């Protein structure tokens, strides 16, 4: 039989990691990264997860059979922008497609290999002859060319689309082919390691897919401004209420009975001042710890003996904007 022409089939087995879609902001520590890289797992978080030693064909065919309308994605990550709140999904060993479905649920998948994906053979005989069809590749080669390994200093995440190996039209390398994630709203805010992070709700995804993202990674200034504005309004309202309460308190205090109007018996004078333009005595009352400033004219009239006792016990008298106090 004549040997098929076309690209040589690549049959490489390597560990892969399966993660939930759509966001996998998983950045390990330096020690974790070195350990996992040495084990052939690439830049993945926490401890190594279940590795499938499948060929690319086996991975592609088996997983795609569950999600025929979902292009599987491989993603490279930047280091340093940590979010350890999102846990990695661990795939347990399964016996059949049903068990795998039960294990994964109905979520989309992301496949992360430790190296670039090789191309598999697309040579196949046509029904009417031995000609081959090389129109389909399993990876977007133009995107892979610049990334022989996943590097930790990449400025942006990148992806490689894996087709299902069927005879489909090759996709052009345009931005239209990339799935974009849009922020629906901001739910919360926190500060971690000196950096501000926001909890995001993504359009088209459930609450379970909400993620914490560093402020520097976001491109939604309007949503951030709207989120911050609601707290500014709340703060302003709280301040207004506090000011009103203070005013009410001051009014109450101003209306409170003072001096002889309190109905208390004078005890002694402990000081005097004419700072207001009128001589005032600082009067202590019997069975009361709170003193009042009382006009001297009232004190002289109601309890002159208290005034005499005060002057007899004072050695000095300071006039004009001064206060005389006891020992």
Short mmCIF file of C-alpha atoms in Angstrom, two decimals:
data_model
loop_
_atom_site.label_atom_id
_atom_site.label_comp_id
_atom_site.label_asym_id
_atom_site.label_seq_id
_atom_site.Cartn_x
_atom_site.Cartn_y
_atom_site.Cartn_z
CA UNK A 1 0.00 0.00 0.00
CA UNK A 2 1.30 3.39 -0.97
CA UNK A 3 2.47 5.42 2.05
CA UNK A 4 0.36 8.47 2.78
CA UNK A 5 1.92 11.82 2.05
CA UNK A 6 1.76 14.87 4.33
CA UNK A 7 3.06 15.79 7.73
CA UNK A 8 4.57 13.04 9.80
CA UNK A 9 2.37 12.01 12.69
CA UNK A 10 3.64 13.08 16.09
CA UNK A 11 2.89 10.71 18.93
CA UNK A 12 4.30 12.27 22.10
CA UNK A 13 3.03 11.39 25.55
CA UNK A 14 3.22 14.08 28.20
CA UNK A 15 1.41 15.08 31.40
CA UNK A 16 -1.45 17.52 31.03
CA UNK A 17 -3.58 19.40 33.52
CA UNK A 18 -7.33 19.89 33.20
CA UNK A 19 -8.79 23.12 34.64
CA UNK A 20 -12.22 24.67 34.76
CA UNK A 21 -13.19 27.41 32.28
CA UNK A 22 -13.17 30.42 31.98
CA UNK A 23 -10.59 31.91 34.35
CA UNK A 24 -7.58 30.15 35.82
CA UNK A 25 -5.65 32.92 37.52
CA UNK A 26 -3.38 30.43 39.23
CA UNK A 27 0.11 31.56 40.04
CA UNK A 28 2.32 29.33 42.22
CA UNK A 29 5.13 30.45 44.46
CA UNK A 30 8.69 30.27 43.16
CA UNK A 31 9.33 27.06 45.10
CA UNK A 32 6.15 25.44 43.81
CA UNK A 33 6.97 26.50 40.26
CA UNK A 34 10.46 25.00 40.40
CA UNK A 35 9.16 21.76 41.90
CA UNK A 36 6.38 21.34 39.36
CA UNK A 37 8.56 22.30 36.42
CA UNK A 38 11.11 19.69 37.44
CA UNK A 39 8.32 17.11 37.48
CA UNK A 40 7.25 18.04 33.96
CA UNK A 41 4.03 19.82 34.90
CA UNK A 42 4.91 23.31 33.72
CA UNK A 43 3.81 26.39 35.64
CA UNK A 44 0.88 25.01 37.56
CA UNK A 45 -0.31 25.73 41.09
CA UNK A 46 -0.07 23.81 44.32
CA UNK A 47 0.75 20.10 44.28
CA UNK A 48 0.84 18.10 41.00
CA UNK A 49 -2.60 16.99 39.92
CA UNK A 50 -3.66 13.88 38.08
CA UNK A 51 -1.52 13.64 34.95
CA UNK A 52 -2.90 11.95 31.85
CA UNK A 53 -0.10 10.32 29.88
CA UNK A 54 -2.06 10.51 26.66
CA UNK A 55 -0.95 11.47 23.21
CA UNK A 56 -2.33 14.71 21.85
CA UNK A 57 -4.65 12.65 19.63
CA UNK A 58 -5.97 10.73 22.62
CA UNK A 59 -6.53 13.89 24.64
CA UNK A 60 -8.17 15.65 21.72
CA UNK A 61 -10.51 12.84 20.71
CA UNK A 62 -11.53 11.76 24.20
CA UNK A 63 -12.26 15.19 25.67
CA UNK A 64 -13.72 16.67 22.51
CA UNK A 65 -16.25 13.85 22.37
CA UNK A 66 -17.80 15.37 25.50
CA UNK A 67 -17.78 18.98 24.32
CA UNK A 68 -17.87 18.98 20.49
CA UNK A 69 -18.74 22.68 20.29
CA UNK A 70 -16.07 23.90 22.68
CA UNK A 71 -12.57 24.64 21.39
CA UNK A 72 -10.09 23.47 24.01
CA UNK A 73 -7.56 26.08 25.03
CA UNK A 74 -4.01 26.07 26.33
CA UNK A 75 -3.01 29.11 28.31
CA UNK A 76 0.34 30.53 29.50
CA UNK A 77 0.43 32.54 32.70
CA UNK A 78 2.33 35.48 34.13
CA UNK A 79 3.91 34.99 37.53
CA UNK A 80 3.53 37.35 40.46
CA UNK A 81 -0.12 38.35 40.10
CA UNK A 82 -1.42 35.88 42.63
CA UNK A 83 -4.94 34.78 43.35
CA UNK A 84 -4.96 31.67 45.51
CA UNK A 85 -8.70 31.80 46.08
CA UNK A 86 -9.44 29.82 42.91
CA UNK A 87 -8.69 26.15 43.42
CA UNK A 88 -7.34 23.87 40.76
CA UNK A 89 -9.73 21.18 39.59
CA UNK A 90 -8.29 17.71 40.23
CA UNK A 91 -9.34 15.00 37.81
CA UNK A 92 -9.57 11.53 39.36
CA UNK A 93 -8.94 8.37 37.31
CA UNK A 94 -12.03 7.36 35.36
CA UNK A 95 -13.09 4.25 33.47
CA UNK A 96 -15.38 5.65 30.80
CA UNK A 97 -16.93 8.76 29.28
CA UNK A 98 -19.84 8.79 31.74
CA UNK A 99 -17.52 8.78 34.74
CA UNK A 100 -15.46 11.55 33.19
CA UNK A 101 -18.61 13.59 32.60
CA UNK A 102 -19.67 13.06 36.20
CA UNK A 103 -16.22 14.05 37.37
CA UNK A 104 -16.04 17.22 35.33
CA UNK A 105 -19.66 18.28 35.36
CA UNK A 106 -20.82 20.29 32.36
CA UNK A 107 -18.10 22.93 32.53
CA UNK A 108 -15.81 23.80 29.67
CA UNK A 109 -12.20 22.75 29.93
CA UNK A 110 -8.74 24.18 29.63
CA UNK A 111 -5.81 21.91 28.84
CA UNK A 112 -2.40 23.13 30.00
CA UNK A 113 0.61 21.11 28.81
CA UNK A 114 4.14 21.79 29.98
CA UNK A 115 5.42 22.44 26.45
CA UNK A 116 4.04 23.70 23.15
CA UNK A 117 1.64 21.30 21.50
CA UNK A 118 3.00 19.27 18.58
CA UNK A 119 1.04 19.09 15.37
CA UNK A 120 -0.59 15.80 14.62
CA UNK A 121 -0.93 14.33 11.19
CA UNK A 122 -3.84 15.64 9.14
CA UNK A 123 -3.20 13.40 6.15
CA UNK A 124 -6.24 11.36 5.29
CA UNK A 125 -7.43 9.63 2.14
CA UNK A 126 -10.31 11.07 0.23
CA UNK A 127 -13.15 8.78 -0.70
CA UNK A 128 -12.37 9.07 -4.42
CA UNK A 129 -8.62 8.49 -4.33
CA UNK A 130 -5.34 8.56 -2.52
CA UNK A 131 -4.95 12.35 -2.39
CA UNK A 132 -4.38 13.86 1.00
CA UNK A 133 -5.89 16.89 2.67
CA UNK A 134 -3.49 19.07 4.65
CA UNK A 135 -5.96 21.89 5.22
CA UNK A 136 -6.45 21.12 8.90
CA UNK A 137 -3.94 21.41 11.73
CA UNK A 138 -4.60 20.82 15.38
CA UNK A 139 -2.91 23.97 16.58
CA UNK A 140 -2.66 27.53 15.44
CA UNK A 141 0.95 27.43 14.30
CA UNK A 142 1.37 31.16 13.89
CA UNK A 143 0.52 31.58 17.56
CA UNK A 144 2.80 28.79 18.73
CA UNK A 145 5.85 29.91 16.82
CA UNK A 146 6.71 32.70 19.22
CA UNK A 147 6.28 30.55 22.33
CA UNK A 148 8.45 27.44 22.48
CA UNK A 149 7.88 27.31 26.26
CA UNK A 150 5.56 29.07 28.64
CA UNK A 151 7.56 31.90 30.14
CA UNK A 152 6.92 33.72 33.39
CA UNK A 153 7.73 37.15 31.98
CA UNK A 154 5.03 37.24 29.29
CA UNK A 155 3.20 40.56 29.15
CA UNK A 156 -0.13 38.94 28.35
CA UNK A 157 -1.70 35.50 28.48
CA UNK A 158 -1.73 33.64 25.19
CA UNK A 159 -3.64 30.70 23.86
CA UNK A 160 -3.47 27.93 21.31
CA UNK A 161 -6.69 26.58 19.83
CA UNK A 162 -6.93 22.81 19.38
CA UNK A 163 -9.39 21.66 16.76
CA UNK A 164 -11.12 18.32 16.96
CA UNK A 165 -9.16 16.87 14.06
CA UNK A 166 -12.14 16.86 11.72
CA UNK A 167 -12.04 18.35 8.26
CA UNK A 168 -12.86 21.96 9.16
CA UNK A 169 -11.78 25.24 7.63
CA UNK A 170 -8.55 26.56 9.09
CA UNK A 171 -9.27 29.59 11.28
CA UNK A 172 -7.48 32.81 10.50
CA UNK A 173 -5.26 34.26 13.20
CA UNK A 174 -7.43 37.24 14.10
CA UNK A 175 -8.65 38.70 17.32
CA UNK A 176 -12.17 37.63 16.39
CA UNK A 177 -11.20 34.01 17.07
CA UNK A 178 -10.24 34.72 20.68
CA UNK A 179 -12.84 34.32 23.35
CA UNK A 180 -12.95 37.52 25.35
CA UNK A 181 -14.06 37.77 28.96
CA UNK A 182 -16.15 40.82 29.81
CA UNK A 183 -16.69 42.08 33.32
CA UNK A 184 -20.38 42.36 34.20
CA UNK A 185 -19.95 44.05 37.56
CA UNK A 186 -17.63 44.47 40.53
CA UNK A 187 -18.82 42.75 43.69
CA UNK A 188 -16.16 43.40 46.31
CA UNK A 189 -12.76 44.89 47.00
CA UNK A 190 -9.77 43.89 49.09
CA UNK A 191 -6.05 44.58 49.55
CA UNK A 192 -3.51 41.76 49.37
CA UNK A 193 0.24 42.19 49.68
CA UNK A 194 -0.16 45.92 49.19
CA UNK A 195 -2.18 45.54 45.96
CA UNK A 196 -5.84 46.33 45.44
CA UNK A 197 -7.97 43.49 44.05
CA UNK A 198 -11.61 43.42 42.93
CA UNK A 199 -14.04 40.49 42.93
CA UNK A 200 -15.48 40.28 39.41
CA UNK A 201 -18.69 38.83 38.00
CA UNK A 202 -18.06 37.75 34.38
CA UNK A 203 -20.70 38.15 31.67
CA UNK A 204 -22.18 34.84 30.64
CA UNK A 205 -20.78 32.94 33.63
CA UNK A 206 -22.21 31.88 36.97
CA UNK A 207 -21.35 33.19 40.41
CA UNK A 208 -19.10 30.15 40.88
CA UNK A 209 -16.78 31.57 38.22
CA UNK A 210 -16.29 34.90 40.02
CA UNK A 211 -12.60 35.70 40.50
CA UNK A 212 -10.42 38.18 42.36
CA UNK A 213 -8.32 40.22 39.93
CA UNK A 214 -5.56 42.79 40.60
CA UNK A 215 -6.61 46.35 39.76
CA UNK A 216 -3.64 46.71 37.41
CA UNK A 217 -5.00 43.86 35.25
CA UNK A 218 -8.42 45.42 34.73
CA UNK A 219 -9.63 47.52 31.83
CA UNK A 220 -13.03 48.61 33.13
CA UNK A 221 -12.55 52.08 34.64
CA UNK A 222 -16.28 52.87 34.46
CA UNK A 223 -17.22 49.83 36.55
CA UNK A 224 -14.49 50.58 39.08
CA UNK A 225 -15.61 54.21 39.32
CA UNK A 226 -19.25 53.14 39.79
CA UNK A 227 -18.25 50.67 42.50
CA UNK A 228 -16.15 53.23 44.38
CA UNK A 229 -18.85 55.91 43.98
CA UNK A 230 -21.41 53.91 45.92
CA UNK A 231 -19.09 53.84 48.92
CA UNK A 232 -18.34 57.55 48.63
CA UNK A 233 -22.10 58.19 48.72
CA UNK A 234 -22.49 55.93 51.74
CA UNK A 235 -19.60 57.63 53.53
CA UNK A 236 -21.01 61.09 52.76
CA UNK A 237 -24.41 60.04 54.08
CA UNK A 238 -22.86 58.68 57.27
CA UNK A 239 -20.92 61.91 57.77
CA UNK A 240 -24.07 63.98 57.24
CA UNK A 241 -25.95 61.90 59.79
CA UNK A 242 -23.06 62.28 62.24
CA UNK A 243 -23.02 66.06 61.78
CA UNK A 244 -26.79 66.23 62.33
CA UNK A 245 -26.48 64.15 65.50
CA UNK A 246 -23.74 66.43 66.81
CA UNK A 247 -25.86 69.50 66.09
CA UNK A 248 -28.81 67.97 67.92
CA UNK A 249 -26.51 67.16 70.84
CA UNK A 250 -25.17 70.72 70.94
CA UNK A 251 -28.68 72.17 70.81
CA UNK A 252 -29.71 69.90 73.67
CA UNK A 253 -26.70 70.94 75.69
CA UNK A 254 -27.36 74.62 74.97
CA UNK A 255 -30.95 74.26 76.15
CA UNK A 256 -29.95 72.43 79.32
CA UNK A 257 -30.49 74.28 82.61
CA UNK A 258 -27.38 75.95 84.02
CA UNK A 259 -26.33 77.88 87.11
CA UNK A 260 -28.99 78.51 89.72
CA UNK A 261 -31.64 77.24 87.28
CA UNK A 262 -30.46 73.71 88.07
CA UNK A 263 -31.98 74.07 91.55
CA UNK A 264 -28.75 73.06 93.30
CA UNK A 265 -27.20 74.53 96.43
CA UNK A 266 -23.92 76.47 95.90
CA UNK A 267 -20.85 74.90 97.46
CA UNK A 268 -17.88 77.10 96.56
CA UNK A 269 -16.35 79.22 93.82
CA UNK A 270 -13.28 77.64 92.23
CA UNK A 271 -12.44 80.27 89.62
CA UNK A 272 -13.38 83.50 87.90
CA UNK A 273 -13.07 85.05 84.45
CA UNK A 274 -14.09 88.19 82.63
CA UNK A 275 -13.10 86.93 79.16
CA UNK A 276 -16.66 87.44 77.89
CA UNK A 277 -16.75 91.05 79.10
CA UNK A 278 -18.74 90.13 82.19
CA UNK A 279 -17.33 88.78 85.43
CA UNK A 280 -18.27 85.11 85.78
CA UNK A 281 -17.66 82.75 88.70
CA UNK A 282 -16.97 79.04 88.18
CA UNK A 283 -19.30 77.56 90.76
CA UNK A 284 -19.19 74.07 92.28
CA UNK A 285 -22.47 72.70 93.63
CA UNK A 286 -23.17 70.44 96.56
CA UNK A 287 -23.67 66.76 95.65
CA UNK A 288 -22.64 67.51 92.04
CA UNK A 289 -19.29 67.15 90.29
CA UNK A 290 -20.12 69.43 87.36
CA UNK A 291 -19.24 73.15 87.69
CA UNK A 292 -21.01 76.05 85.95
CA UNK A 293 -20.00 79.57 84.96
CA UNK A 294 -22.47 81.86 86.72
CA UNK A 295 -22.70 85.66 86.36
CA UNK A 296 -21.09 87.33 89.38
CA UNK A 297 -24.13 89.58 89.77
CA UNK A 298 -26.33 86.54 90.46
CA UNK A 299 -23.83 85.00 92.88
CA UNK A 300 -23.41 88.27 94.81
CA UNK A 301 -27.17 88.50 95.19
CA UNK A 302 -27.98 84.87 96.08
CA UNK A 303 -24.98 83.73 98.09
CA UNK A 304 -22.67 86.64 99.03
CA UNK A 305 -21.02 84.57 101.76
CA UNK A 306 -19.66 82.18 99.09
CA UNK A 307 -18.15 85.15 97.23
CA UNK A 308 -16.55 86.53 100.41
CA UNK A 309 -15.09 83.12 101.24
CA UNK A 310 -13.64 82.84 97.75
CA UNK A 311 -11.86 86.22 97.89
CA UNK A 312 -10.56 85.60 101.40
CA UNK A 313 -8.89 82.37 100.28
CA UNK A 314 -7.35 83.81 97.09
CA UNK A 315 -4.02 85.65 97.21
CA UNK A 316 -4.23 87.11 93.69
CA UNK A 317 -6.85 88.35 91.26
CA UNK A 318 -6.14 88.36 87.54
CA UNK A 319 -8.27 90.66 85.40
CA UNK A 320 -9.10 90.74 81.73
CA UNK A 321 -9.32 87.40 79.97
CA UNK A 322 -7.95 85.31 82.78
CA UNK A 323 -9.21 82.49 84.95
CA UNK A 324 -8.45 82.19 88.66
CA UNK A 325 -8.52 78.65 89.98
CA UNK A 326 -8.00 77.03 93.36
CA UNK A 327 -4.89 75.00 94.23
#
